[in-house]
Coordinates of C-alpha atoms and ligand atoms in Angstrom, one line a residue:
M158 CA 135.3 141.1 90.3
P159 CA 133.4 139.6 93.1
G160 CA 131.2 137.5 91.3
V161 CA 133.7 135.7 89.7
S162 CA 135.8 135.3 93.0
S163 CA 132.7 134.0 95.0
F164 CA 131.8 131.5 92.1
R165 CA 135.3 130.2 92.5
S166 CA 135.1 130.1 96.2
K167 CA 131.7 128.5 95.9
L168 CA 133.6 125.9 93.4
V169 CA 136.5 125.4 96.0
R170 CA 133.8 124.5 98.8
A171 CA 132.0 122.2 96.7
A172 CA 135.3 120.3 95.6
Q173 CA 135.9 120.1 99.5
G174 CA 132.2 119.5 101.1
A175 CA 131.0 116.9 98.5
P176 CA 133.6 114.2 99.4
A177 CA 133.0 114.9 103.1
G178 CA 129.3 114.3 102.5
L179 CA 129.7 111.4 100.5
L180 CA 132.4 109.9 103.2
A181 CA 129.8 110.6 105.7
A182 CA 127.0 108.7 104.2
F183 CA 129.6 105.9 103.4
A184 CA 130.3 105.8 107.1
A185 CA 126.6 106.2 107.8
L186 CA 125.5 103.0 105.7
G187 CA 128.5 101.2 107.1
V188 CA 127.3 101.6 110.6
A189 CA 123.9 101.0 109.8
E190 CA 124.4 97.8 108.1
L191 CA 126.4 96.6 111.1
V192 CA 123.7 97.3 113.6
A193 CA 121.2 95.7 111.1
G194 CA 123.6 92.6 110.8
L195 CA 123.0 92.5 114.5
V196 CA 119.5 93.5 115.1
R197 CA 117.6 92.6 112.0
P198 CA 118.7 93.0 108.5
A199 CA 115.4 93.4 106.9
A200 CA 115.7 96.9 109.2
G201 CA 118.6 98.2 107.2
P202 CA 117.9 101.8 106.2
V203 CA 118.0 101.2 102.2
T204 CA 115.7 98.1 102.5
V205 CA 113.0 100.1 104.9
V206 CA 113.0 103.3 102.8
G207 CA 112.8 100.9 99.6
G208 CA 110.2 98.9 101.1
A209 CA 108.3 102.1 102.4
V210 CA 108.6 103.6 98.9
I211 CA 107.2 100.1 97.4
D212 CA 104.1 100.2 99.8
R213 CA 103.4 103.9 99.1
T214 CA 103.9 103.1 95.0
P215 CA 100.7 103.7 93.4
A216 CA 99.8 100.5 91.5
A217 CA 99.9 102.0 87.9
V218 CA 103.9 103.1 88.8
K219 CA 104.4 99.8 90.3
D220 CA 103.2 97.9 87.2
F221 CA 105.4 100.4 85.2
A222 CA 108.2 99.6 86.8
I223 CA 107.8 95.8 86.5
R224 CA 107.0 96.2 82.9
T225 CA 110.0 98.2 82.4
F226 CA 112.4 96.8 84.9
G227 CA 111.0 93.2 84.8
E228 CA 112.5 91.4 88.1
D229 CA 115.4 94.1 88.1
D230 CA 112.8 96.6 89.5
K231 CA 113.9 96.3 93.0
T232 CA 117.8 96.8 92.3
V233 CA 116.9 99.8 90.1
L234 CA 114.7 101.0 93.3
Q235 CA 117.9 100.3 95.7
L236 CA 120.3 102.3 93.4
G237 CA 117.6 105.1 92.9
I238 CA 117.6 105.6 96.8
L239 CA 121.4 105.4 96.9
A240 CA 121.7 108.1 94.2
I241 CA 119.3 110.4 95.9
L242 CA 121.4 109.6 99.3
A243 CA 124.6 110.6 97.5
L244 CA 123.1 113.8 96.3
V245 CA 121.8 114.8 99.7
A246 CA 125.1 113.9 101.2
A247 CA 126.8 115.9 99.0
A248 CA 124.9 118.9 99.4
L249 CA 125.0 118.7 103.0
G250 CA 128.8 118.1 102.7
I251 CA 129.1 121.7 100.9
L252 CA 126.7 123.0 103.6
A253 CA 129.1 121.9 106.2
V254 CA 132.4 123.6 105.1
S255 CA 130.6 126.7 106.0
H256 CA 128.2 125.6 108.5
R257 CA 129.4 122.5 110.2
R258 CA 126.4 122.1 112.7
A259 CA 124.0 122.4 110.1
G260 CA 125.3 119.8 107.9
A261 CA 125.7 117.6 110.7
A262 CA 122.2 118.2 112.0
G263 CA 121.0 117.6 108.2
V264 CA 122.7 114.1 108.2
L265 CA 120.5 113.6 111.7
L266 CA 117.5 114.5 110.0
F267 CA 118.0 112.3 107.3
G268 CA 118.3 109.5 109.5
L269 CA 114.9 109.8 110.8
V270 CA 113.5 109.5 107.2
G271 CA 115.2 106.2 107.7
A272 CA 114.1 105.6 111.0
A273 CA 110.2 106.6 110.5
A274 CA 110.4 104.3 107.3
S275 CA 111.4 101.5 109.1
L276 CA 108.1 101.9 111.7
S277 CA 105.8 102.3 108.7
R278 CA 106.7 98.6 107.3
P279 CA 104.0 96.2 107.9
D280 CA 106.6 94.0 109.1
S281 CA 108.3 96.2 111.4
T282 CA 108.9 94.6 114.8
G283 CA 109.0 97.6 116.9
I284 CA 111.2 100.5 118.1
G285 CA 114.1 98.0 117.6
D286 CA 113.8 98.5 114.0
V287 CA 114.9 102.3 114.0
L288 CA 118.2 101.3 115.3
P289 CA 120.3 100.8 112.3
S290 CA 119.1 104.1 110.6
I291 CA 119.6 106.1 114.0
A292 CA 122.9 104.5 114.5
G293 CA 123.8 105.0 111.1
A294 CA 122.8 108.8 110.8
V295 CA 124.8 109.5 114.1
A296 CA 127.8 107.9 112.7
G297 CA 127.1 109.9 109.4
A298 CA 127.0 113.2 111.4
L299 CA 130.2 112.6 113.5
T300 CA 131.9 111.9 110.3
L301 CA 130.8 114.9 108.8
Y302 CA 131.6 117.2 111.8
V303 CA 135.2 116.1 112.0
L304 CA 135.8 116.0 108.2
A305 CA 134.5 119.6 108.1
S306 CA 136.3 120.8 110.9
R307 CA 139.4 119.6 109.1
A308 CA 138.1 121.5 105.9
A309 CA 137.4 124.5 107.7
P310 CA 138.7 128.2 106.4
R311 CA 141.5 129.1 108.7
P312 CA 140.4 132.3 110.5
A313 CA 141.1 135.1 108.2
G314 CA 144.0 137.5 109.2
P315 CA 143.1 141.1 110.7
S316 CA 143.2 142.7 107.4
G317 CA 140.5 140.2 106.2
A318 CA 143.7 139.2 103.8
G319 CA 143.1 136.7 101.4
S320 CA 139.9 135.1 100.0
E321 CA 138.4 131.8 101.3
E322 CA 140.7 130.2 98.4
A323 CA 143.8 131.3 99.9
T324 CA 142.9 130.6 103.5
G325 CA 140.7 127.9 103.6
G326 CA 140.8 124.6 102.1
W327 CA 142.1 121.1 103.5
S328 CA 145.3 120.7 105.2
R329 CA 145.4 118.3 102.5
R330 CA 147.3 115.6 104.2
G331 CA 145.0 116.0 107.2
F332 CA 142.0 115.7 105.2
L333 CA 143.2 112.7 103.1
T334 CA 144.1 110.5 106.2
A335 CA 140.7 111.3 107.9
A336 CA 139.2 110.6 104.7
G337 CA 140.9 107.2 104.5
V338 CA 140.4 106.2 108.0
T339 CA 136.8 106.9 107.7
A340 CA 136.6 105.0 104.3
V341 CA 138.3 101.8 105.8
A342 CA 136.1 102.1 109.0
A343 CA 133.0 102.3 107.2
A344 CA 133.8 99.3 104.6
S345 CA 134.7 97.2 107.7
A346 CA 131.6 98.1 109.6
G347 CA 129.4 97.2 106.6
A348 CA 131.5 94.0 105.8
L349 CA 131.3 92.9 109.4
G350 CA 127.3 93.6 109.1
R351 CA 127.1 91.7 106.1
F352 CA 129.1 88.8 107.8
F353 CA 126.6 88.8 110.8
T354 CA 123.6 88.7 108.4
G355 CA 125.1 85.8 106.6
R356 CA 125.6 84.0 110.1
Q357 CA 121.4 84.7 110.9
G358 CA 120.8 83.1 107.5
Q359 CA 122.8 79.9 108.3
G360 CA 120.6 78.4 110.3
A361 CA 117.7 78.6 107.8
L362 CA 120.2 77.6 105.2
A363 CA 120.7 74.4 107.4
S364 CA 117.2 73.9 108.1
R365 CA 116.4 73.6 104.1
D366 CA 119.5 71.7 103.4
D367 CA 118.3 69.1 106.0
L368 CA 114.6 69.2 105.0
V369 CA 113.8 65.8 103.6
L370 CA 110.3 66.0 101.7
P371 CA 108.3 62.9 102.5
E372 CA 106.6 61.0 99.7
P373 CA 103.2 62.4 99.1
A374 CA 100.2 60.0 100.0
S375 CA 98.3 61.3 97.0
P376 CA 100.7 61.7 94.3
A377 CA 100.1 63.8 91.3
P378 CA 98.2 62.2 88.7
A379 CA 100.5 60.8 85.9
V380 CA 101.3 64.0 83.3
P381 CA 100.3 62.3 79.9
A382 CA 103.1 62.1 77.4
G383 CA 101.5 64.8 75.1
V384 CA 101.4 67.7 77.3
Q385 CA 104.9 68.8 76.0
L386 CA 104.8 70.1 72.4
K387 CA 108.1 69.7 70.3
A388 CA 107.8 73.2 68.9
P389 CA 111.0 75.0 69.4
G390 CA 110.5 78.1 71.6
I391 CA 107.4 77.0 73.2
T392 CA 107.5 77.4 77.1
A393 CA 108.5 74.1 78.8
F394 CA 105.4 72.4 80.5
T395 CA 106.9 72.3 83.9
T396 CA 108.7 75.7 84.9
P397 CA 112.3 74.7 86.5
N398 CA 112.6 76.4 89.7
P399 CA 115.2 78.9 88.9
D400 CA 113.1 79.8 86.2
F401 CA 110.1 80.3 88.0
Y402 CA 108.7 83.9 87.7
R403 CA 109.3 86.0 91.1
V404 CA 106.7 88.9 92.4
D405 CA 107.0 90.2 95.8
T406 CA 107.3 93.3 97.6
V407 CA 110.6 92.3 99.8
L408 CA 114.0 93.7 99.0
T409 CA 115.7 91.2 101.5
V410 CA 114.5 87.6 100.9
P411 CA 113.3 86.4 104.2
K412 CA 115.6 83.4 105.4
V413 CA 113.3 81.5 107.9
D414 CA 114.8 79.0 110.1
A415 CA 112.4 75.9 109.6
G416 CA 112.9 74.5 112.9
A417 CA 111.6 77.5 114.6
W418 CA 108.8 78.2 112.3
R419 CA 105.2 77.8 113.4
L420 CA 101.7 78.3 111.7
R421 CA 98.9 79.9 113.7
I422 CA 95.4 79.0 112.6
H423 CA 92.8 81.7 114.5
G424 CA 89.9 83.9 114.1
R425 CA 86.2 84.1 113.3
G426 CA 84.4 80.3 113.3
V427 CA 87.8 78.7 114.6
T428 CA 86.4 76.4 117.4
R429 CA 89.9 75.1 117.9
P430 CA 92.9 77.5 117.2
R431 CA 96.0 75.6 116.8
A432 CA 99.7 76.3 115.9
Y433 CA 101.7 73.9 113.7
T434 CA 105.4 73.3 113.7
L435 CA 106.8 72.3 110.0
D436 CA 107.2 68.4 111.5
Q437 CA 103.7 68.3 112.4
L438 CA 102.6 69.3 109.2
L439 CA 105.0 66.7 107.2
A440 CA 103.6 64.1 109.3
R441 CA 100.3 64.7 107.8
P442 CA 99.2 62.8 104.2
L443 CA 100.4 65.2 101.7
I444 CA 99.2 65.7 98.2
E445 CA 101.3 66.6 95.3
R446 CA 99.9 68.2 92.3
D447 CA 100.8 70.4 88.8
I448 CA 99.4 73.9 89.4
T449 CA 99.8 77.0 87.1
L450 CA 100.6 80.2 89.3
T451 CA 99.8 83.4 87.5
C452 CA 100.2 87.0 88.7
V453 CA 97.3 89.5 88.3
S454 CA 100.2 91.9 87.0
N455 CA 100.8 89.9 84.2
E456 CA 100.1 91.7 80.9
V457 CA 98.5 89.8 78.0
G458 CA 101.3 87.8 76.6
G459 CA 103.4 88.7 79.5
P460 CA 105.8 86.4 81.5
Y461 CA 104.4 86.1 85.0
I462 CA 103.1 82.6 84.9
G463 CA 104.6 79.5 85.8
N464 CA 103.7 75.6 86.2
A465 CA 105.2 73.6 88.8
R466 CA 104.5 70.1 90.9
W467 CA 103.6 71.2 94.3
L468 CA 103.7 69.1 97.1
G469 CA 101.6 70.1 100.4
V470 CA 99.3 69.9 103.0
P471 CA 95.2 70.4 102.1
L472 CA 94.4 73.6 103.3
A473 CA 90.7 72.5 103.6
E474 CA 91.6 69.6 106.5
L475 CA 93.2 72.0 108.4
L476 CA 90.6 74.5 108.6
R477 CA 88.0 71.7 109.0
E478 CA 89.9 70.3 112.2
A479 CA 90.1 74.0 113.4
G480 CA 86.2 74.0 113.2
V481 CA 86.0 76.4 110.1
R482 CA 83.1 75.9 108.0
P483 CA 82.7 77.7 104.8
P484 CA 80.0 80.4 104.3
S485 CA 77.9 78.0 102.1
Q486 CA 77.6 75.9 105.5
R487 CA 76.6 79.0 107.5
G488 CA 80.5 79.6 108.5
E489 CA 81.0 82.9 110.1
A490 CA 83.9 83.9 108.0
D491 CA 84.4 84.5 104.5
Q492 CA 87.7 85.5 104.4
L493 CA 91.1 83.7 105.1
V494 CA 93.8 86.3 105.5
A495 CA 97.2 84.9 105.3
R496 CA 100.2 86.7 107.1
S497 CA 103.8 86.5 106.2
V498 CA 107.0 87.1 108.1
D499 CA 107.2 90.1 106.5
G500 CA 104.0 91.2 107.2
M501 CA 102.4 90.7 103.9
T502 CA 98.6 90.1 103.9
L503 CA 96.7 87.9 101.2
G504 CA 93.2 87.5 101.2
S505 CA 91.3 84.8 99.9
P506 CA 87.5 83.6 100.0
V507 CA 87.0 80.9 102.3
E508 CA 84.5 79.0 100.0
D509 CA 87.1 78.9 97.5
V510 CA 89.6 77.6 99.8
M511 CA 87.2 74.8 100.8
D512 CA 85.3 74.3 98.0
G513 CA 87.3 70.9 97.1
R514 CA 89.9 72.2 94.9
D515 CA 93.6 71.6 95.8
A516 CA 94.4 74.7 98.0
M517 CA 97.3 73.9 99.9
L518 CA 100.0 74.9 102.2
A519 CA 103.1 73.9 99.9
V520 CA 106.6 72.8 101.4
G521 CA 107.6 71.5 98.1
M522 CA 108.3 72.5 94.4
N523 CA 109.0 70.4 92.0
G524 CA 110.7 67.7 94.3
R525 CA 112.9 70.2 96.1
P526 CA 111.9 72.1 99.4
L527 CA 110.7 75.7 98.7
P528 CA 113.5 78.0 97.3
F529 CA 113.5 81.0 99.5
E530 CA 112.6 83.2 96.9
H531 CA 109.2 81.0 96.7
G532 CA 108.4 81.2 100.1
F533 CA 110.3 78.6 102.4
P534 CA 109.5 76.7 104.3
V535 CA 105.9 77.0 103.7
R536 CA 103.2 78.8 101.3
M537 CA 100.0 78.8 100.1
L538 CA 98.5 78.0 96.8
V539 CA 94.9 78.2 96.0
P540 CA 94.5 77.0 92.2
G541 CA 92.2 79.2 90.2
L542 CA 93.2 82.6 92.1
Y543 CA 95.9 85.3 91.3
G544 CA 98.8 85.0 93.3
Y545 CA 98.0 88.2 95.0
V546 CA 94.7 86.6 96.5
S547 CA 96.1 83.2 97.3
A548 CA 99.6 82.3 97.2
C549 CA 101.3 83.8 100.4
K550 CA 104.8 82.8 100.6
W551 CA 106.8 82.5 104.1
I552 CA 103.5 82.2 105.9
E553 CA 103.1 82.2 109.3
D554 CA 99.5 82.9 110.2
I555 CA 96.0 82.4 108.9
E556 CA 93.4 84.2 110.3
L557 CA 89.7 83.7 109.5
T558 CA 87.4 87.3 109.2
T559 CA 85.2 88.5 106.7
F560 CA 85.8 90.8 103.7
D561 CA 83.6 93.7 105.4
A562 CA 86.1 93.7 108.3
Y563 CA 89.3 93.6 106.8
D564 CA 91.3 94.7 103.5
P565 CA 95.0 93.2 103.1
Y566 CA 97.7 94.7 101.6
W567 CA 96.7 95.0 97.7
V568 CA 93.1 95.2 98.3
K569 CA 94.3 98.6 100.2
R570 CA 96.0 99.6 97.3
K571 CA 92.9 99.3 94.9
W572 CA 93.1 95.8 93.7
A573 CA 89.9 93.6 93.8
R574 CA 88.9 91.8 96.7
L575 CA 88.2 88.7 94.5
A576 CA 90.3 88.0 91.9
P577 CA 89.9 84.7 90.1
I578 CA 92.1 83.9 87.1
K579 CA 91.1 85.0 83.8
T580 CA 91.1 82.8 80.5
Q581 CA 94.3 83.8 78.7
A582 CA 96.4 82.4 75.5
R583 CA 99.8 83.6 74.7
I584 CA 102.0 83.0 71.8
D585 CA 105.6 81.8 72.8
T586 CA 106.6 81.3 69.2
P587 CA 107.0 83.3 66.5
R588 CA 108.6 85.9 68.8
P589 CA 107.2 89.3 68.3
F590 CA 109.0 91.0 65.1
A591 CA 110.2 87.7 64.0
R592 CA 111.3 87.2 60.2
P593 CA 110.0 83.2 59.8
T594 CA 111.0 82.0 56.1
A595 CA 108.1 81.8 53.7
G596 CA 106.4 78.2 54.1
P597 CA 105.0 76.4 57.0
V598 CA 105.5 77.9 60.2
T599 CA 104.9 76.6 63.8
V600 CA 102.9 79.1 65.9
A601 CA 102.9 77.7 69.4
G602 CA 102.2 78.8 72.8
V603 CA 100.2 78.0 76.2
A604 CA 96.6 78.9 77.4
W605 CA 95.2 78.9 80.7
A606 CA 92.0 78.9 82.8
Q607 CA 92.7 77.4 85.8
R608 CA 89.9 75.5 87.3
R609 CA 87.7 75.2 83.9
G610 CA 90.7 74.2 81.9
I611 CA 91.0 74.7 78.1
T612 CA 89.1 73.2 75.6
R613 CA 89.9 75.1 72.4
V614 CA 92.4 77.6 71.2
E615 CA 92.1 79.2 67.8
I616 CA 94.6 81.4 65.3
Q617 CA 93.9 84.1 63.4
V618 CA 96.4 85.6 60.6
D619 CA 95.4 89.1 59.7
D620 CA 91.8 89.6 58.9
G621 CA 91.4 85.6 57.9
P622 CA 89.1 83.2 59.8
W623 CA 89.7 81.8 63.2
Q624 CA 91.5 78.3 62.6
D625 CA 91.7 75.7 65.0
A626 CA 95.3 75.1 66.7
D627 CA 96.3 71.6 67.7
L628 CA 95.7 71.2 71.6
A629 CA 98.8 69.2 73.8
A630 CA 97.3 66.5 76.0
E631 CA 95.6 68.2 79.1
A632 CA 97.3 67.5 82.4
G633 CA 94.3 68.9 84.3
I634 CA 92.3 71.8 84.6
D635 CA 94.5 73.7 87.0
T636 CA 97.3 73.9 84.7
W637 CA 98.2 75.6 81.6
R638 CA 97.8 73.4 78.3
Q639 CA 100.1 73.8 75.1
W640 CA 98.8 74.4 71.6
S641 CA 100.2 74.8 68.0
Y642 CA 99.2 75.6 64.8
R643 CA 100.9 75.1 61.2
W644 CA 101.0 78.2 59.6
S645 CA 101.7 78.4 55.9
A646 CA 103.8 81.8 56.0
T647 CA 103.4 84.0 52.9
P648 CA 105.7 87.1 52.4
G649 CA 104.6 90.2 53.9
G650 CA 103.9 91.8 57.5
H651 CA 101.5 89.6 59.3
T652 CA 99.7 89.9 62.5
I653 CA 98.8 86.7 64.3
A654 CA 96.4 86.5 66.9
V655 CA 95.2 83.8 69.5
R656 CA 92.2 83.2 71.5
A657 CA 91.3 80.4 73.8
T658 CA 87.9 78.8 75.0
D659 CA 87.4 77.5 78.6
G660 CA 85.9 74.5 79.9
T661 CA 82.8 76.2 80.4
G662 CA 82.7 77.1 76.7
A663 CA 83.5 80.8 77.3
V664 CA 85.6 82.2 74.5
Q665 CA 88.4 84.5 75.9
T666 CA 87.2 87.9 76.0
E667 CA 88.3 90.6 72.9
Q668 CA 87.9 93.5 75.5
R669 CA 91.4 94.9 76.3
T670 CA 91.4 95.7 80.3
R671 CA 94.5 96.6 82.4
T672 CA 96.1 94.8 85.0
I673 CA 94.4 96.8 87.7
P674 CA 91.8 95.9 89.3
D675 CA 91.7 92.4 88.7
G676 CA 93.8 91.1 85.9
A677 CA 94.3 91.8 82.3
S678 CA 92.1 90.6 79.5
G679 CA 92.2 91.0 75.6
R680 CA 93.7 89.0 72.8
H681 CA 97.9 88.4 72.5
S682 CA 98.9 89.0 69.1
V683 CA 102.4 89.4 67.4
F684 CA 103.7 90.8 64.3
V685 CA 106.3 89.4 62.1
T686 CA 107.6 90.0 58.7
V687 CA 108.3 87.2 56.2
P688 CA 110.9 88.5 54.0
Ligands
MTE1764 N1 105.0 87.1 101.5 C1 104.6 87.4 100.1 N2 103.9 86.5 99.3 C2 103.5 86.8 98.1 C3 103.6 88.0 97.7 C4 104.5 88.9 98.7 O1 104.9 90.2 98.0 N3 104.9 88.7 99.6 N4 103.4 88.4 96.5 C5 102.1 87.5 95.8 C6 102.0 87.6 94.5 S1 101.7 89.1 93.9 C7 102.4 86.5 93.6 S2 101.9 86.7 92.0 C8 102.8 85.4 94.2 C9 104.3 85.1 93.4 O2 105.0 83.9 93.5 P1 106.3 83.4 93.2 O3 107.1 84.6 93.5 O4 106.5 82.5 93.8 O5 105.9 83.4 91.7 O6 103.3 85.4 95.2 C10 102.3 86.1 96.1 N5 102.7 86.0 97.5
MO1765 MO1 101.0 88.7 91.8

């Protein structure tokens, strides 16, 4: 029964080859990790392939990923990459049992994918970035070649006696030994790589620990006592740093050493190009402001918004010192492109940055140096603009240019060039599908319209009339504002909707739009059942 025997021999081959392939992949990753630890952690193969995937992900898919996996989206992506790697490795291992060279060549080819990905990243620092992928691929190919030779069928006798099952197969002991040695070596290489990576981060960690934030020359205006309502379940007025939402494209958070950090300001209309150290920035008069930051990818009712007390250098002053004038004063540049150490580019209108609002290069967040996740040592903030057109984290370069001349990262990916934050209101409590008891129920949440402020919030239950909610005290027009409404809940299912009015008198639009290209609009509502 040739069919059966060949099927069985295929099974045996798979049983032998697959673990060899997986071990080869393990060796490849271990060596790549080691080399990345020595060269540049951000050039590790999983990181660069993941980054390249993020760069190429259509906005709709990215939004889906953010919606579905939230801030775990990157973990999911990395696990996905590892799963594909494992599948390919197992397949190459099976191939290598019969075609050793082809299997090894396949591993090398896969390494080229990593190398190409590393060069395609916006933060690629050049040819050195391919080293981790190439070194890993070579190690993986060699490992597979050696392991496969242990697994290769012994030459069949002159009569062709015996199927592959009889003659082939591991010298079990030999293979297990080789496998064990490979596993230990790969794990050690990986651990050593992690160690080096950690050591590189130490300087940055120490520089953050050592940073003493100066007192602001212009402290934040006292926050009125009434900004925080007592409604249980309402979002805190000030978002604690660990709870602050995080949106960026990096798989490895940049650990920038503040001592070595520099910020360059240059480009069109810059008559005095300059570079600043952190100490030079800290020596300037600092402002402290409460500002609510919002992500353009925030769905109606979504969580990608936070409010913090930021400490920073007024950006307009730096620009004026550099000779920059806004377009309204016949300045040549209408776009300010901020570039980060990870190669991200974000473009803001020069007019907005210089119109008197508190655009800043922030160094402090709620009384602490910026957390690494939020841009240490310095990030940009422009009140009133979505984060992707203003809030560059790990900033290191400011270039004055024009909207005609340059499209930054997200604009290349079909997001709008201009993106002022839209007026929105969110119901924090009751939660969707809650079952509040009949009688008085507190409906409460936040509303925001940075730069315009919130002057009114209204609630509608089912098809009833719009009713005014009570507004908390206003901290300023650049922060969100809490509101609450006392609802007399009656048994049954109810839809509660909210709408806000901004400081210009404009009522938030009812028109539902997607987040792409310039932010979601429409009203938030929750459905609850009163038993
Ligand atoms: N370097 C860098 N800065 C960045 C981003 C990024 O991907 N890389 N994302 C931007 C986006 S889309 C938003 S909404 C804000 C989020 O800032 P946070 O993570 O501190 O909340 O950072 C902005 N700054
Ligand atoms: Mo964002």
